Amino acid sequence: DGGITQSPKYLFRKEGQNVTLSCEQNLNHDAMYWYRQDPGQGLRLIYYSQIVNDFQKGDIAEGYSVSREKKESFPLTVTSAQKNPTAFYLCASIRGPQGGEQFFGPGTRLTVL
Amino acid sequence: GNSVTQMEGPVTLSEEAFLTINCTYTATGYPSLFWYVQYPGEGLQLLLKATKADDKGSNKGFEATYRKETTSFHLEKGSVQVSDSAVYFCALSVGDTGRRALTFGSGTRLQVQP
């Protein structure tokens, strides 16, 4: 079955550490997205990538970085510059230029100790 | 800019009750509208969508109609079940902006009691 996988499901980080969240899709989708979800709030866009080797900042990119070296993979690094990284992180993808609905992964819950 | 406003929750209903979750939007351009559902500890699943005015999206007994004149996309279900307990997000996407990301409402938690 095609889908989006995220790992790990739970991640704990000490203050001052960088951590990388994995997102892989086998849907052959072009565009991929990272969102952040905080309790009682909707999702906010961190970064997105329309094609390989290209990515753009979303609405809350500060303290995060990404890469898109392969179509299937879009890892997110939460750096020590992110002041409040504890949140639920969701990866999503869209198939082609006409867009349409986004497909979401199961999410990674990051907690800073 | 784009924004989505949903009614605040939680919404608590008894099984077999009628459900309405209000959603209104503002958008630059001509949006597609979506309802997503999130079960505890999981990612989001698309529930239904509508891409043009007067379209009705439907799935699993849920319905929503794209009302351009009132900029609304209210979610309805005639008879809810305990298994419908989840958080529901209204969202929009404006395809001509290039990034095609979703703009989400804050979510409405639905609790259905047996």
PDB file of N, CA, C and O in Angstrom, chain A residues 30-68:
ATOM      1  N   ASP A  30       4.764  14.790  -6.111  1.00  0.00           N
ATOM      2  CA  ASP A  30       5.769  15.803  -6.399  1.00  0.00           C
ATOM      3  C   ASP A  30       6.054  16.704  -5.203  1.00  0.00           C
ATOM      4  O   ASP A  30       7.192  16.974  -4.863  1.00  0.00           O
ATOM      5  N   ALA A  31       4.998  17.218  -4.603  1.00  0.00           N
ATOM      6  CA  ALA A  31       5.157  18.232  -3.565  1.00  0.00           C
ATOM      7  C   ALA A  31       5.020  17.618  -2.179  1.00  0.00           C
ATOM      8  O   ALA A  31       4.173  16.758  -1.950  1.00  0.00           O
ATOM      9  N   MET A  32       5.852  18.086  -1.260  1.00  0.00           N
ATOM     10  CA  MET A  32       5.824  17.621   0.116  1.00  0.00           C
ATOM     11  C   MET A  32       5.846  18.813   1.056  1.00  0.00           C
ATOM     12  O   MET A  32       6.379  19.879   0.720  1.00  0.00           O
ATOM     13  N   TYR A  33       5.273  18.600   2.246  1.00  0.00           N
ATOM     14  CA  TYR A  33       5.043  19.692   3.196  1.00  0.00           C
ATOM     15  C   TYR A  33       5.337  19.237   4.620  1.00  0.00           C
ATOM     16  O   TYR A  33       5.126  18.077   4.962  1.00  0.00           O
ATOM     17  N   TRP A  34       5.770  20.182   5.442  1.00  0.00           N
ATOM     18  CA  TRP A  34       5.872  19.975   6.882  1.00  0.00           C
ATOM     19  C   TRP A  34       4.992  20.994   7.592  1.00  0.00           C
ATOM     20  O   TRP A  34       5.080  22.199   7.329  1.00  0.00           O
ATOM     21  N   TYR A  35       4.172  20.450   8.516  1.00  0.00           N
ATOM     22  CA  TYR A  35       3.309  21.286   9.349  1.00  0.00           C
ATOM     23  C   TYR A  35       3.638  21.041  10.815  1.00  0.00           C
ATOM     24  O   TYR A  35       4.048  19.949  11.211  1.00  0.00           O
ATOM     25  N   ARG A  36       3.343  22.027  11.600  1.00  0.00           N
ATOM     26  CA  ARG A  36       3.463  21.916  13.055  1.00  0.00           C
ATOM     27  C   ARG A  36       2.079  22.087  13.661  1.00  0.00           C
ATOM     28  O   ARG A  36       1.315  22.979  13.253  1.00  0.00           O
ATOM     29  N   GLN A  37       1.755  21.225  14.647  1.00  0.00           N
ATOM     30  CA  GLN A  37       0.457  21.315  15.319  1.00  0.00           C
ATOM     31  C   GLN A  37       0.688  21.494  16.809  1.00  0.00           C
ATOM     32  O   GLN A  37       1.377  20.692  17.450  1.00  0.00           O
ATOM     33  N   ASP A  38       0.108  22.533  17.363  1.00  0.00           N
ATOM     34  CA  ASP A  38       0.145  22.778  18.804  1.00  0.00           C
ATOM     35  C   ASP A  38      -1.243  22.531  19.385  1.00  0.00           C
ATOM     36  O   ASP A  38      -2.244  22.674  18.671  1.00  0.00           O
ATOM     37  N   PRO A  39      -1.322  22.186  20.666  1.00  0.00           N
ATOM     38  CA  PRO A  39      -2.621  21.843  21.267  1.00  0.00           C
ATOM     39  C   PRO A  39      -3.661  22.925  21.053  1.00  0.00           C
ATOM     40  O   PRO A  39      -3.403  24.113  21.291  1.00  0.00           O
ATOM     41  N   GLY A  40      -4.838  22.524  20.612  1.00  0.00           N
ATOM     42  CA  GLY A  40      -5.946  23.460  20.435  1.00  0.00           C
ATOM     43  C   GLY A  40      -5.789  24.395  19.253  1.00  0.00           C
ATOM     44  O   GLY A  40      -6.566  25.343  19.116  1.00  0.00           O
ATOM     45  N   GLN A  41      -4.795  24.126  18.419  1.00  0.00           N
ATOM     46  CA  GLN A  41      -4.585  24.987  17.263  1.00  0.00           C
ATOM     47  C   GLN A  41      -4.617  24.170  15.982  1.00  0.00           C
ATOM     48  O   GLN A  41      -4.455  22.958  15.991  1.00  0.00           O
ATOM     49  N   GLY A  42      -4.799  24.871  14.901  1.00  0.00           N
ATOM     50  CA  GLY A  42      -4.689  24.227  13.603  1.00  0.00           C
ATOM     51  C   GLY A  42      -3.238  23.993  13.239  1.00  0.00           C
ATOM     52  O   GLY A  42      -2.329  24.242  14.022  1.00  0.00           O
ATOM     53  N   LEU A  43      -3.017  23.510  12.043  1.00  0.00           N
ATOM     54  CA  LEU A  43      -1.664  23.225  11.571  1.00  0.00           C
ATOM     55  C   LEU A  43      -1.076  24.465  10.923  1.00  0.00           C
ATOM     56  O   LEU A  43      -1.758  25.200  10.208  1.00  0.00           O
ATOM     57  N   ARG A  44       0.212  24.660  11.158  1.00  0.00           N
ATOM     58  CA  ARG A  44       0.909  25.792  10.545  1.00  0.00           C
ATOM     59  C   ARG A  44       2.054  25.273   9.679  1.00  0.00           C
ATOM     60  O   ARG A  44       2.768  24.360  10.069  1.00  0.00           O
ATOM     61  N   LEU A  45       2.240  25.895   8.527  1.00  0.00           N
ATOM     62  CA  LEU A  45       3.194  25.434   7.533  1.00  0.00           C
ATOM     63  C   LEU A  45       4.612  25.863   7.887  1.00  0.00           C
ATOM     64  O   LEU A  45       4.878  27.050   8.072  1.00  0.00           O
ATOM     65  N   ILE A  46       5.534  24.890   7.921  1.00  0.00           N
ATOM     66  CA  ILE A  46       6.937  25.170   8.240  1.00  0.00           C
ATOM     67  C   ILE A  46       7.742  25.346   6.950  1.00  0.00           C
ATOM     68  O   ILE A  46       8.372  26.389   6.730  1.00  0.00           O
ATOM     69  N   TYR A  47       7.775  24.322   6.123  1.00  0.00           N
ATOM     70  CA  TYR A  47       8.501  24.319   4.857  1.00  0.00           C
ATOM     71  C   TYR A  47       7.716  23.485   3.851  1.00  0.00           C
ATOM     72  O   TYR A  47       6.924  22.618   4.227  1.00  0.00           O
ATOM     73  N   TYR A  48       7.964  23.753   2.566  1.00  0.00           N
ATOM     74  CA  TYR A  48       7.403  22.908   1.536  1.00  0.00           C
ATOM     75  C   TYR A  48       8.378  22.790   0.369  1.00  0.00           C
ATOM     76  O   TYR A  48       9.270  23.643   0.205  1.00  0.00           O
ATOM     77  N   SER A  49       8.155  21.744  -0.423  1.00  0.00           N
ATOM     78  CA  SER A  49       9.021  21.481  -1.569  1.00  0.00           C
ATOM     79  C   SER A  49       8.153  21.021  -2.734  1.00  0.00           C
ATOM     80  O   SER A  49       7.403  20.056  -2.613  1.00  0.00           O
ATOM     81  N   GLN A  50       8.265  21.722  -3.852  1.00  0.00           N
ATOM     82  CA  GLN A  50       7.451  21.368  -5.018  1.00  0.00           C
ATOM     83  C   GLN A  50       8.155  20.314  -5.883  1.00  0.00           C
ATOM     84  O   GLN A  50       7.493  19.525  -6.569  1.00  0.00           O
ATOM     85  N   ILE A  51       9.486  20.351  -5.904  1.00  0.00           N
ATOM     86  CA  ILE A  51      10.257  19.402  -6.708  1.00  0.00           C
ATOM     87  C   ILE A  51      11.568  19.102  -5.989  1.00  0.00           C
ATOM     88  O   ILE A  51      11.959  19.814  -5.053  1.00  0.00           O
ATOM     89  N   VAL A  52      12.246  18.080  -6.469  1.00  0.00           N
ATOM     90  CA  VAL A  52      13.529  17.697  -5.889  1.00  0.00           C
ATOM     91  C   VAL A  52      14.519  18.847  -5.984  1.00  0.00           C
ATOM     92  O   VAL A  52      14.528  19.597  -6.959  1.00  0.00           O
ATOM     93  N   ASN A  53      15.319  18.982  -4.940  1.00  0.00           N
ATOM     94  CA  ASN A  53      16.377  19.995  -4.853  1.00  0.00           C
ATOM     95  C   ASN A  53      15.847  21.427  -4.792  1.00  0.00           C
ATOM     96  O   ASN A  53      16.597  22.384  -5.049  1.00  0.00           O
ATOM     97  N   ASP A  54      14.582  21.572  -4.445  1.00  0.00           N
ATOM     98  CA  ASP A  54      14.017  22.903  -4.269  1.00  0.00           C
ATOM     99  C   ASP A  54      13.061  22.885  -3.094  1.00  0.00           C
ATOM    100  O   ASP A  54      12.263  21.954  -2.943  1.00  0.00           O
ATOM    101  N   PHE A  55      13.128  23.907  -2.237  1.00  0.00           N
ATOM    102  CA  PHE A  55      12.196  24.012  -1.131  1.00  0.00           C
ATOM    103  C   PHE A  55      12.039  25.480  -0.755  1.00  0.00           C
ATOM    104  O   PHE A  55      12.890  26.320  -1.065  1.00  0.00           O
ATOM    105  N   GLN A  56      10.919  25.770  -0.095  1.00  0.00           N
ATOM    106  CA  GLN A  56      10.563  27.140   0.239  1.00  0.00           C
ATOM    107  C   GLN A  56      10.136  27.232   1.695  1.00  0.00           C
ATOM    108  O   GLN A  56       9.552  26.282   2.240  1.00  0.00           O
ATOM    109  N   LYS A  57      10.374  28.372   2.297  1.00  0.00           N
ATOM    110  CA  LYS A  57       9.911  28.612   3.664  1.00  0.00           C
ATOM    111  C   LYS A  57       8.397  28.768   3.680  1.00  0.00           C
ATOM    112  O   LYS A  57       7.807  29.370   2.790  1.00  0.00           O
ATOM    113  N   GLY A  58       7.817  28.244   4.752  1.00  0.00           N
ATOM    114  CA  GLY A  58       6.407  28.462   5.001  1.00  0.00           C
ATOM    115  C   GLY A  58       6.224  29.630   5.945  1.00  0.00           C
ATOM    116  O   GLY A  58       7.007  30.586   5.942  1.00  0.00           O
ATOM    117  N   ASP A  59       5.221  29.524   6.792  1.00  0.00           N
ATOM    118  CA  ASP A  59       4.873  30.651   7.662  1.00  0.00           C
ATOM    119  C   ASP A  59       5.690  30.712   8.956  1.00  0.00           C
ATOM    120  O   ASP A  59       5.789  31.762   9.576  1.00  0.00           O
ATOM    121  N   ILE A  60       6.276  29.573   9.361  1.00  0.00           N
ATOM    122  CA  ILE A  60       6.988  29.541  10.645  1.00  0.00           C
ATOM    123  C   ILE A  60       8.311  28.798  10.498  1.00  0.00           C
ATOM    124  O   ILE A  60       8.624  27.891  11.250  1.00  0.00           O
ATOM    125  N   ALA A  61       9.127  29.174   9.528  1.00  0.00           N
ATOM    126  CA  ALA A  61      10.343  28.433   9.194  1.00  0.00           C
ATOM    127  C   ALA A  61      11.515  28.664  10.156  1.00  0.00           C
ATOM    128  O   ALA A  61      12.467  27.880  10.165  1.00  0.00           O
ATOM    129  N   GLU A  62      11.472  29.698  10.944  1.00  0.00           N
ATOM    130  CA  GLU A  62      12.622  30.018  11.793  1.00  0.00           C
ATOM    131  C   GLU A  62      12.929  28.889  12.765  1.00  0.00           C
ATOM    132  O   GLU A  62      12.055  28.406  13.488  1.00  0.00           O
ATOM    133  N   GLY A  63      14.210  28.470  12.789  1.00  0.00           N
ATOM    134  CA  GLY A  63      14.626  27.404  13.692  1.00  0.00           C
ATOM    135  C   GLY A  63      14.493  26.013  13.089  1.00  0.00           C
ATOM    136  O   GLY A  63      14.778  25.021  13.766  1.00  0.00           O
ATOM    137  N   TYR A  64      14.096  25.934  11.834  1.00  0.00           N
ATOM    138  CA  TYR A  64      13.946  24.655  11.130  1.00  0.00           C
ATOM    139  C   TYR A  64      14.763  24.675   9.844  1.00  0.00           C
ATOM    140  O   TYR A  64      15.030  25.731   9.288  1.00  0.00           O
ATOM    141  N   SER A  65      15.140  23.468   9.375  1.00  0.00           N
ATOM    142  CA  SER A  65      15.760  23.344   8.059  1.00  0.00           C
ATOM    143  C   SER A  65      15.296  22.048   7.421  1.00  0.00           C
ATOM    144  O   SER A  65      14.871  21.115   8.112  1.00  0.00           O
ATOM    145  N   VAL A  66      15.359  22.001   6.082  1.00  0.00           N
ATOM    146  CA  VAL A  66      14.924  20.818   5.347  1.00  0.00           C
ATOM    147  C   VAL A  66      15.883  20.550   4.202  1.00  0.00           C
ATOM    148  O   VAL A  66      16.734  21.372   3.864  1.00  0.00           O
ATOM    149  N   SER A  67      15.723  19.374   3.588  1.00  0.00           N
ATOM    150  CA  SER A  67      16.412  19.037   2.345  1.00  0.00           C
ATOM    151  C   SER A  67      15.469  18.202   1.499  1.00  0.00           C
ATOM    152  O   SER A  67      14.527  17.596   2.017  1.00  0.00           O
ATOM    153  N   ARG A  68      15.710  18.187   0.195  1.00  0.00           N
ATOM    154  CA  ARG A  68      14.887  17.367  -0.702  1.00  0.00           C
ATOM    155  C   ARG A  68      15.811  16.812  -1.788  1.00  0.00           C
ATOM    156  O   ARG A  68      15.804  17.238  -2.940  1.00  0.00           O
TER     157      ARG A  68
END
